[in-house]
Amino acid sequence: MADDGFAHTVNPEAEKGRGEFYGRAASENLTPLWRVLGGLVLDQPKSPCIATQWKWNEIRPYLMEACNIISAAEAERRVLVLENPGMKGESRITRSLFAGMQIILPGEIAPAHRHVASALRFVIEGSNAYTAVSGERTMMAPGDFVITPSWTWHDHGNLSDKPMVWLDGLDMHLVNLMDAGFREAYPDASHPIKRPEGAAEAEFGYNLMPVGYEATSQTTPIFNYPYARTREALDKLARFHAIDACFGYKMKYINPVDGGWAMPTISTWMQLLPKDFKSMPYRSTDSVIFVCVEGNGKTIVGDKTFEWGPHDVWTVPSWQFYEHVASTDAVIFSFSDRVAQEKLDFFREQRGNA
Ligand code: GTQ
């Protein structure tokens, strides 16, 4: 009876006489629900995800070392997975999402492929490297949010003379939960470029779109949200808009075609916390991954405090209260599976713990 999966109503004494029945039932692939119900339908979220931080200064040397032992071509993607210690060996940063730091050296190409899983790239370091998606290249700069929609050909290349690093976020664990994954390699390292650089931005990046456009995907057709513009929006917003007690000045990335989230499975945000801002405690059912872009501060989650600065990454598990404290003006990118939860009517949040 040590098992906490039992329904609350089950009588431990009476259970002793039921073993013979349970044995026979098991041989027919039958399990009594009352012995497992407590672990299946929970009173409240109980995530295996552990609040964890990855300090950029500590992980960067490992990325450089990885460059000495394997090429991008051999690795397919030279990525060090940010693995949540609560789910060792599963390549998850939260229960539903994957995250990893990808590094690509001057002249390298991470070869073209496509998969059902959608990916986001959040650029950490470097310049003059590109991601090509469906025949169009976008050059990446630190703080840019770049998207690879489901089942689109993509490859990455570095045309600069320095390494390029970005954080990958993928929804592959959602895809795999439903056993819906396919993947295909392109026969060449790069797939053909068919559109000029800036084509998607011209079509959708100016609060306009071509007449007659019909969406063929639930993902935004803009595949690079440059940091320069995101930063400018936050800066201008902060001059006149009311500040949110939980979020500071926080904006979601949207799909300009329908006003919804930029991706169908991963929600993404950028927020500005003014110096000395201390957020009101908040919790929600989406485990969140945060990346500091600028400034310094700390995030308090339960009995843990994560001090953060540029390029540090940390997670807050589902339904755990957290608070941010900014010691300078600070900018934070974040992502979670919230959009998927909203579509399924799962999402809940709570502002304040009083
Ligand atoms: O760049 O396509 O971190 O396919 C993991 C799987 C990156 C990618 C990852 C991938 C990619």
Short mmCIF file of C-alpha atoms and ligand atoms in Angstrom, two decimals:
data_model
loop_
_atom_site.label_atom_id
_atom_site.label_comp_id
_atom_site.label_asym_id
_atom_site.label_seq_id
_atom_site.Cartn_x
_atom_site.Cartn_y
_atom_site.Cartn_z
CA MET A 1 0.00 0.00 0.00
CA ALA A 2 3.02 2.32 -0.26
CA ASP A 3 1.77 3.24 -3.70
CA ASP A 4 0.13 6.66 -3.74
CA GLY A 5 -1.70 5.82 -6.94
CA PHE A 6 -4.60 4.31 -5.02
CA ALA A 7 -7.94 6.08 -5.14
CA HIS A 8 -8.44 7.95 -1.83
CA THR A 9 -11.47 5.78 -1.07
CA VAL A 10 -9.76 2.36 -1.27
CA ASN A 11 -9.69 0.40 2.01
CA PRO A 12 -6.17 -0.97 2.63
CA GLU A 13 -7.43 -3.85 4.78
CA ALA A 14 -9.91 -5.04 2.17
CA GLU A 15 -7.22 -4.80 -0.53
CA LYS A 16 -5.36 -7.72 1.11
CA GLY A 17 -7.96 -10.21 -0.04
CA ARG A 18 -8.05 -9.04 -3.66
CA GLY A 19 -4.60 -10.14 -4.84
CA GLU A 20 -5.70 -13.31 -6.55
CA PHE A 21 -8.25 -11.41 -8.65
CA TYR A 22 -5.66 -8.74 -9.55
CA GLY A 23 -3.23 -11.44 -10.71
CA ARG A 24 -5.77 -13.03 -13.03
CA ALA A 25 -6.90 -9.63 -14.34
CA ALA A 26 -3.29 -8.65 -15.11
CA SER A 27 -2.85 -11.74 -17.26
CA GLU A 28 -5.68 -10.40 -19.44
CA ASN A 29 -4.11 -6.89 -19.63
CA LEU A 30 -6.66 -5.54 -17.18
CA THR A 31 -5.72 -3.11 -14.40
CA PRO A 32 -8.08 -2.09 -11.59
CA LEU A 33 -8.44 1.67 -11.91
CA TRP A 34 -8.92 2.15 -8.14
CA ARG A 35 -5.27 1.13 -7.57
CA VAL A 36 -3.89 3.75 -9.97
CA LEU A 37 -6.50 6.53 -10.14
CA GLY A 38 -4.70 8.83 -7.68
CA GLY A 39 -1.67 9.01 -9.97
CA LEU A 40 -3.75 9.53 -13.12
CA VAL A 41 -6.25 12.22 -12.19
CA LEU A 42 -4.36 14.59 -9.94
CA ASP A 43 -5.62 17.07 -7.37
CA GLN A 44 -3.23 19.59 -8.88
CA PRO A 45 -0.26 19.56 -11.28
CA LYS A 46 2.72 17.56 -10.01
CA SER A 47 5.49 18.10 -12.53
CA PRO A 48 8.62 15.94 -12.68
CA CYS A 49 10.26 19.10 -14.03
CA ILE A 50 12.72 20.66 -11.55
CA ALA A 51 13.39 24.40 -11.49
CA THR A 52 16.88 24.51 -13.02
CA GLN A 53 19.32 27.10 -14.30
CA TRP A 54 22.06 26.94 -16.94
CA LYS A 55 24.64 29.72 -16.58
CA TRP A 56 26.01 30.89 -19.91
CA ASN A 57 29.56 31.21 -18.53
CA GLU A 58 29.45 27.58 -17.50
CA ILE A 59 27.94 26.07 -20.64
CA ARG A 60 29.79 28.14 -23.27
CA PRO A 61 33.12 26.30 -22.78
CA TYR A 62 31.35 22.97 -23.37
CA LEU A 63 29.96 24.27 -26.66
CA MET A 64 33.44 25.33 -27.76
CA GLU A 65 34.81 21.95 -26.72
CA ALA A 66 32.08 20.19 -28.71
CA CYS A 67 33.41 22.02 -31.78
CA ASN A 68 36.77 20.32 -31.29
CA ILE A 69 35.34 16.82 -31.16
CA ILE A 70 32.62 16.80 -33.84
CA SER A 71 31.63 18.72 -37.00
CA ALA A 72 28.14 20.08 -37.66
CA ALA A 73 27.91 17.72 -40.65
CA GLU A 74 28.74 14.63 -38.58
CA ALA A 75 26.45 15.63 -35.71
CA GLU A 76 23.66 16.74 -38.11
CA ARG A 77 22.98 19.34 -35.43
CA ARG A 78 25.80 20.17 -32.99
CA VAL A 79 23.61 20.72 -29.96
CA LEU A 80 24.09 20.30 -26.24
CA VAL A 81 20.68 19.47 -24.84
CA LEU A 82 19.55 21.41 -21.78
CA GLU A 83 18.21 18.42 -19.93
CA ASN A 84 15.99 18.80 -16.93
CA PRO A 85 17.54 16.83 -14.04
CA GLY A 86 14.05 15.69 -13.02
CA MET A 87 13.77 13.69 -16.28
CA LYS A 88 17.29 12.40 -16.88
CA GLY A 89 17.99 10.77 -20.22
CA GLU A 90 14.79 12.10 -21.81
CA SER A 91 16.15 15.24 -23.53
CA ARG A 92 13.43 17.41 -22.05
CA ILE A 93 13.82 20.87 -20.51
CA THR A 94 10.19 20.70 -19.42
CA ARG A 95 7.84 17.75 -19.77
CA SER A 96 6.61 18.81 -23.20
CA LEU A 97 9.50 20.80 -24.66
CA PHE A 98 13.05 20.24 -25.84
CA ALA A 99 15.74 22.89 -25.59
CA GLY A 100 19.38 22.81 -26.62
CA MET A 101 22.26 25.15 -27.41
CA GLN A 102 23.33 24.80 -31.04
CA ILE A 103 26.74 25.98 -32.24
CA ILE A 104 27.89 26.32 -35.82
CA LEU A 105 31.41 27.30 -36.88
CA PRO A 106 32.49 29.56 -39.76
CA GLY A 107 31.94 27.80 -43.08
CA GLU A 108 29.88 24.98 -41.64
CA ILE A 109 26.43 23.91 -42.81
CA ALA A 110 23.99 22.09 -40.57
CA PRO A 111 22.46 19.91 -43.32
CA ALA A 112 18.96 20.31 -44.70
CA HIS A 113 16.15 18.19 -43.33
CA ARG A 114 12.52 18.49 -42.33
CA HIS A 115 10.45 17.05 -39.53
CA VAL A 116 6.97 17.30 -38.08
CA ALA A 117 8.34 18.95 -34.94
CA SER A 118 8.38 22.76 -35.06
CA ALA A 119 11.45 24.63 -33.89
CA LEU A 120 12.26 28.06 -32.59
CA ARG A 121 15.75 29.55 -32.51
CA PHE A 122 16.62 32.24 -30.03
CA VAL A 123 19.93 33.78 -31.06
CA ILE A 124 22.58 34.04 -28.34
CA GLU A 125 25.90 34.93 -29.92
CA GLY A 126 27.38 35.68 -33.35
CA SER A 127 26.26 37.30 -36.59
CA ASN A 128 26.21 36.72 -40.33
CA ALA A 129 24.90 33.19 -39.99
CA TYR A 130 21.61 32.16 -41.55
CA THR A 131 18.75 29.79 -41.25
CA ALA A 132 17.11 28.87 -44.55
CA VAL A 133 13.47 27.80 -44.36
CA SER A 134 11.37 26.70 -47.34
CA GLY A 135 13.72 28.31 -49.84
CA GLU A 136 14.33 31.62 -48.05
CA ARG A 137 17.29 32.66 -45.94
CA THR A 138 17.23 34.90 -42.92
CA MET A 139 20.41 36.26 -41.35
CA MET A 140 20.40 36.02 -37.58
CA ALA A 141 21.52 38.46 -34.89
CA PRO A 142 21.52 38.15 -31.09
CA GLY A 143 18.03 38.37 -29.60
CA ASP A 144 16.29 37.42 -32.86
CA PHE A 145 13.44 34.91 -32.59
CA VAL A 146 13.50 32.64 -35.65
CA ILE A 147 10.97 29.93 -36.52
CA THR A 148 11.10 26.67 -38.45
CA PRO A 149 7.48 25.57 -39.00
CA SER A 150 6.44 21.93 -39.04
CA TRP A 151 7.56 19.92 -42.08
CA THR A 152 9.57 22.72 -43.74
CA TRP A 153 13.02 22.11 -45.26
CA HIS A 154 15.68 23.93 -43.28
CA ASP A 155 19.43 24.20 -43.01
CA HIS A 156 21.74 26.55 -41.16
CA GLY A 157 25.01 28.10 -42.33
CA ASN A 158 27.64 30.38 -40.84
CA LEU A 159 29.15 32.92 -43.28
CA SER A 160 31.04 34.83 -40.57
CA ASP A 161 34.47 34.26 -39.07
CA LYS A 162 33.18 33.51 -35.56
CA PRO A 163 31.05 30.77 -34.00
CA MET A 164 27.29 31.31 -33.96
CA VAL A 165 25.20 30.05 -31.05
CA TRP A 166 21.47 29.90 -30.59
CA LEU A 167 19.01 28.21 -28.29
CA ASP A 168 16.74 25.70 -30.01
CA GLY A 169 13.26 25.04 -28.64
CA LEU A 170 11.29 22.17 -30.20
CA ASP A 171 7.91 20.55 -29.60
CA MET A 172 9.09 17.02 -30.50
CA HIS A 173 7.86 15.59 -27.18
CA LEU A 174 4.33 16.71 -28.00
CA VAL A 175 4.67 15.17 -31.46
CA ASN A 176 6.03 11.94 -29.98
CA LEU A 177 3.34 11.77 -27.29
CA MET A 178 0.90 11.37 -30.17
CA ASP A 179 3.26 9.17 -32.24
CA ALA A 180 2.88 11.59 -35.12
CA GLY A 181 6.56 12.14 -35.98
CA PHE A 182 8.15 11.92 -39.43
CA ARG A 183 11.56 13.13 -40.55
CA GLU A 184 13.29 13.31 -43.91
CA ALA A 185 16.84 14.29 -44.93
CA TYR A 186 17.38 16.47 -48.00
CA PRO A 187 19.76 14.85 -50.56
CA ASP A 188 22.15 17.85 -50.44
CA ALA A 189 23.60 19.82 -47.54
CA SER A 190 21.51 22.89 -48.46
CA HIS A 191 18.05 23.04 -49.99
CA PRO A 192 17.58 25.45 -52.93
CA ILE A 193 17.03 29.14 -52.27
CA LYS A 194 13.97 30.30 -54.24
CA ARG A 195 13.04 33.62 -52.66
CA PRO A 196 15.11 36.73 -51.91
CA GLU A 197 16.17 37.48 -48.35
CA GLY A 198 13.48 39.65 -46.73
CA ALA A 199 10.60 38.22 -48.82
CA ALA A 200 8.53 37.08 -45.82
CA GLU A 201 9.16 40.37 -44.06
CA ALA A 202 7.97 42.31 -47.13
CA GLU A 203 4.82 40.18 -47.31
CA PHE A 204 3.87 40.16 -43.64
CA GLY A 205 6.19 42.36 -41.59
CA TYR A 206 4.54 45.75 -42.12
CA ASN A 207 0.95 45.24 -40.89
CA LEU A 208 0.05 44.45 -44.49
CA MET A 209 -0.23 41.25 -46.44
CA PRO A 210 -0.64 40.40 -50.10
CA VAL A 211 -4.29 40.34 -51.20
CA GLY A 212 -5.50 36.83 -51.80
CA TYR A 213 -3.07 35.30 -49.31
CA GLU A 214 -4.44 32.11 -47.81
CA ALA A 215 -2.67 30.57 -44.86
CA THR A 216 -1.50 26.99 -45.42
CA SER A 217 -0.18 26.52 -41.89
CA GLN A 218 -1.00 27.59 -38.35
CA THR A 219 2.53 28.99 -37.97
CA THR A 220 3.27 32.64 -38.65
CA PRO A 221 4.68 33.23 -42.14
CA ILE A 222 7.20 35.67 -40.60
CA PHE A 223 10.12 33.48 -39.66
CA ASN A 224 12.42 36.07 -38.13
CA TYR A 225 11.27 38.55 -35.45
CA PRO A 226 14.40 40.72 -35.21
CA TYR A 227 15.47 41.83 -31.76
CA ALA A 228 16.06 45.44 -32.83
CA ARG A 229 12.32 45.83 -33.52
CA THR A 230 11.18 43.87 -30.46
CA ARG A 231 13.43 45.96 -28.24
CA GLU A 232 12.16 49.18 -29.76
CA ALA A 233 8.55 48.14 -29.16
CA LEU A 234 9.25 47.37 -25.50
CA ASP A 235 11.17 50.58 -25.01
CA LYS A 236 8.37 52.70 -26.46
CA LEU A 237 5.66 50.73 -24.65
CA ALA A 238 7.35 51.31 -21.31
CA ARG A 239 7.15 55.08 -21.80
CA PHE A 240 3.36 55.23 -21.69
CA HIS A 241 1.75 51.85 -20.95
CA ALA A 242 0.66 50.69 -17.49
CA ILE A 243 3.08 48.18 -16.00
CA ASP A 244 1.76 44.72 -15.15
CA ALA A 245 2.41 43.70 -11.53
CA CYS A 246 3.33 40.12 -12.50
CA PHE A 247 5.00 40.61 -15.89
CA GLY A 248 6.42 44.12 -16.11
CA TYR A 249 6.12 45.13 -19.78
CA LYS A 250 5.50 41.83 -21.52
CA MET A 251 4.54 41.22 -25.14
CA LYS A 252 3.63 38.02 -26.93
CA TYR A 253 4.90 37.23 -30.42
CA ILE A 254 1.95 36.98 -32.76
CA ASN A 255 1.05 35.62 -36.16
CA PRO A 256 0.09 38.74 -38.18
CA VAL A 257 -2.31 36.70 -40.31
CA ASP A 258 -4.74 35.89 -37.49
CA GLY A 259 -3.45 37.70 -34.40
CA GLY A 260 -2.88 34.40 -32.58
CA TRP A 261 0.35 33.00 -31.17
CA ALA A 262 3.29 32.84 -33.58
CA MET A 263 3.50 29.03 -33.39
CA PRO A 264 0.72 26.45 -32.94
CA THR A 265 2.46 24.56 -30.12
CA ILE A 266 4.92 26.97 -28.48
CA SER A 267 4.05 30.37 -26.99
CA THR A 268 6.79 33.00 -27.01
CA TRP A 269 7.23 36.34 -25.27
CA MET A 270 9.66 39.14 -24.63
CA GLN A 271 9.43 41.24 -21.48
CA LEU A 272 11.11 44.30 -20.09
CA LEU A 273 11.54 44.59 -16.32
CA PRO A 274 12.55 48.06 -15.18
CA LYS A 275 15.35 48.43 -12.64
CA ASP A 276 14.21 47.50 -9.10
CA PHE A 277 10.96 45.94 -10.39
CA LYS A 278 9.79 43.08 -8.14
CA SER A 279 7.02 41.00 -9.65
CA MET A 280 3.92 39.84 -7.84
CA PRO A 281 4.02 36.03 -7.35
CA TYR A 282 2.47 34.19 -10.28
CA ARG A 283 1.94 30.61 -11.34
CA SER A 284 0.46 28.89 -14.37
CA THR A 285 0.04 25.37 -15.71
CA ASP A 286 2.70 25.84 -18.39
CA SER A 287 6.29 25.12 -17.39
CA VAL A 288 8.27 28.07 -18.75
CA ILE A 289 11.79 28.44 -20.14
CA PHE A 290 13.36 31.89 -19.63
CA VAL A 291 16.42 33.37 -21.35
CA CYS A 292 17.98 36.63 -20.18
CA VAL A 293 18.80 38.94 -23.09
CA GLU A 294 19.96 42.07 -21.30
CA GLY A 295 20.49 43.18 -17.72
CA ASN A 296 20.64 41.36 -14.41
CA GLY A 297 18.24 40.13 -11.81
CA LYS A 298 16.98 37.06 -10.05
CA THR A 299 14.01 34.72 -10.15
CA ILE A 300 12.73 33.14 -6.95
CA VAL A 301 10.98 29.76 -7.36
CA GLY A 302 10.04 28.02 -4.11
CA ASP A 303 13.24 27.75 -2.06
CA LYS A 304 15.49 28.41 -5.06
CA THR A 305 16.88 31.73 -6.25
CA PHE A 306 18.41 31.97 -9.72
CA GLU A 307 20.65 34.99 -10.24
CA TRP A 308 20.72 35.74 -13.95
CA GLY A 309 22.53 37.84 -16.53
CA PRO A 310 22.77 37.82 -20.33
CA HIS A 311 22.34 34.39 -22.02
CA ASP A 312 21.51 32.52 -18.81
CA VAL A 313 18.62 30.07 -19.16
CA TRP A 314 16.28 28.84 -16.42
CA THR A 315 12.99 26.97 -16.10
CA VAL A 316 10.02 27.30 -13.81
CA PRO A 317 7.86 24.15 -13.57
CA SER A 318 4.10 24.06 -13.93
CA TRP A 319 2.09 25.50 -11.06
CA GLN A 320 5.04 26.71 -8.97
CA PHE A 321 4.90 30.33 -7.85
CA TYR A 322 7.74 32.51 -9.02
CA GLU A 323 8.84 36.12 -8.73
CA HIS A 324 11.30 38.12 -10.82
CA VAL A 325 13.45 40.87 -9.31
CA ALA A 326 15.37 43.15 -11.68
CA SER A 327 18.57 44.75 -10.41
CA THR A 328 19.01 46.70 -13.68
CA ASP A 329 16.62 47.26 -16.58
CA ALA A 330 16.33 43.70 -17.87
CA VAL A 331 14.94 41.98 -20.95
CA ILE A 332 13.84 38.34 -20.88
CA PHE A 333 12.69 36.03 -23.66
CA SER A 334 10.49 33.09 -22.66
CA PHE A 335 8.59 30.19 -24.18
CA SER A 336 6.21 27.44 -23.08
CA ASP A 337 3.49 25.07 -24.29
CA ARG A 338 0.76 27.51 -23.20
CA VAL A 339 -0.75 27.83 -26.70
CA ALA A 340 -1.25 24.06 -26.88
CA GLN A 341 -2.82 24.05 -23.41
CA GLU A 342 -5.16 26.87 -24.38
CA LYS A 343 -6.35 24.99 -27.46
CA LEU A 344 -7.09 21.97 -25.30
CA ASP A 345 -8.78 24.05 -22.56
CA PHE A 346 -6.11 23.00 -19.98
CA PHE A 347 -4.51 26.33 -19.24
CA ARG A 348 -4.89 27.93 -15.79
CA GLU A 349 -3.04 30.75 -14.08
CA GLN A 350 -3.02 32.47 -10.72
CA ARG A 351 -1.85 36.01 -10.01
CA GLY A 352 -0.73 36.55 -6.41
CA ASN A 353 -0.45 33.92 -3.69
CA ALA A 354 -2.35 35.77 -0.95
O1 GTQ B 1 18.06 22.63 -36.13
O2 GTQ B 1 16.73 21.24 -37.09
O3 GTQ B 1 18.18 21.23 -31.40
O4 GTQ B 1 16.20 19.02 -35.96
C1 GTQ B 1 17.15 19.41 -32.47
C2 GTQ B 1 16.63 18.86 -33.64
C3 GTQ B 1 17.78 21.36 -33.70
C4 GTQ B 1 17.35 21.62 -36.12
C5 GTQ B 1 17.69 20.66 -32.52
C6 GTQ B 1 16.69 19.56 -34.82
C7 GTQ B 1 17.27 20.82 -34.86
#
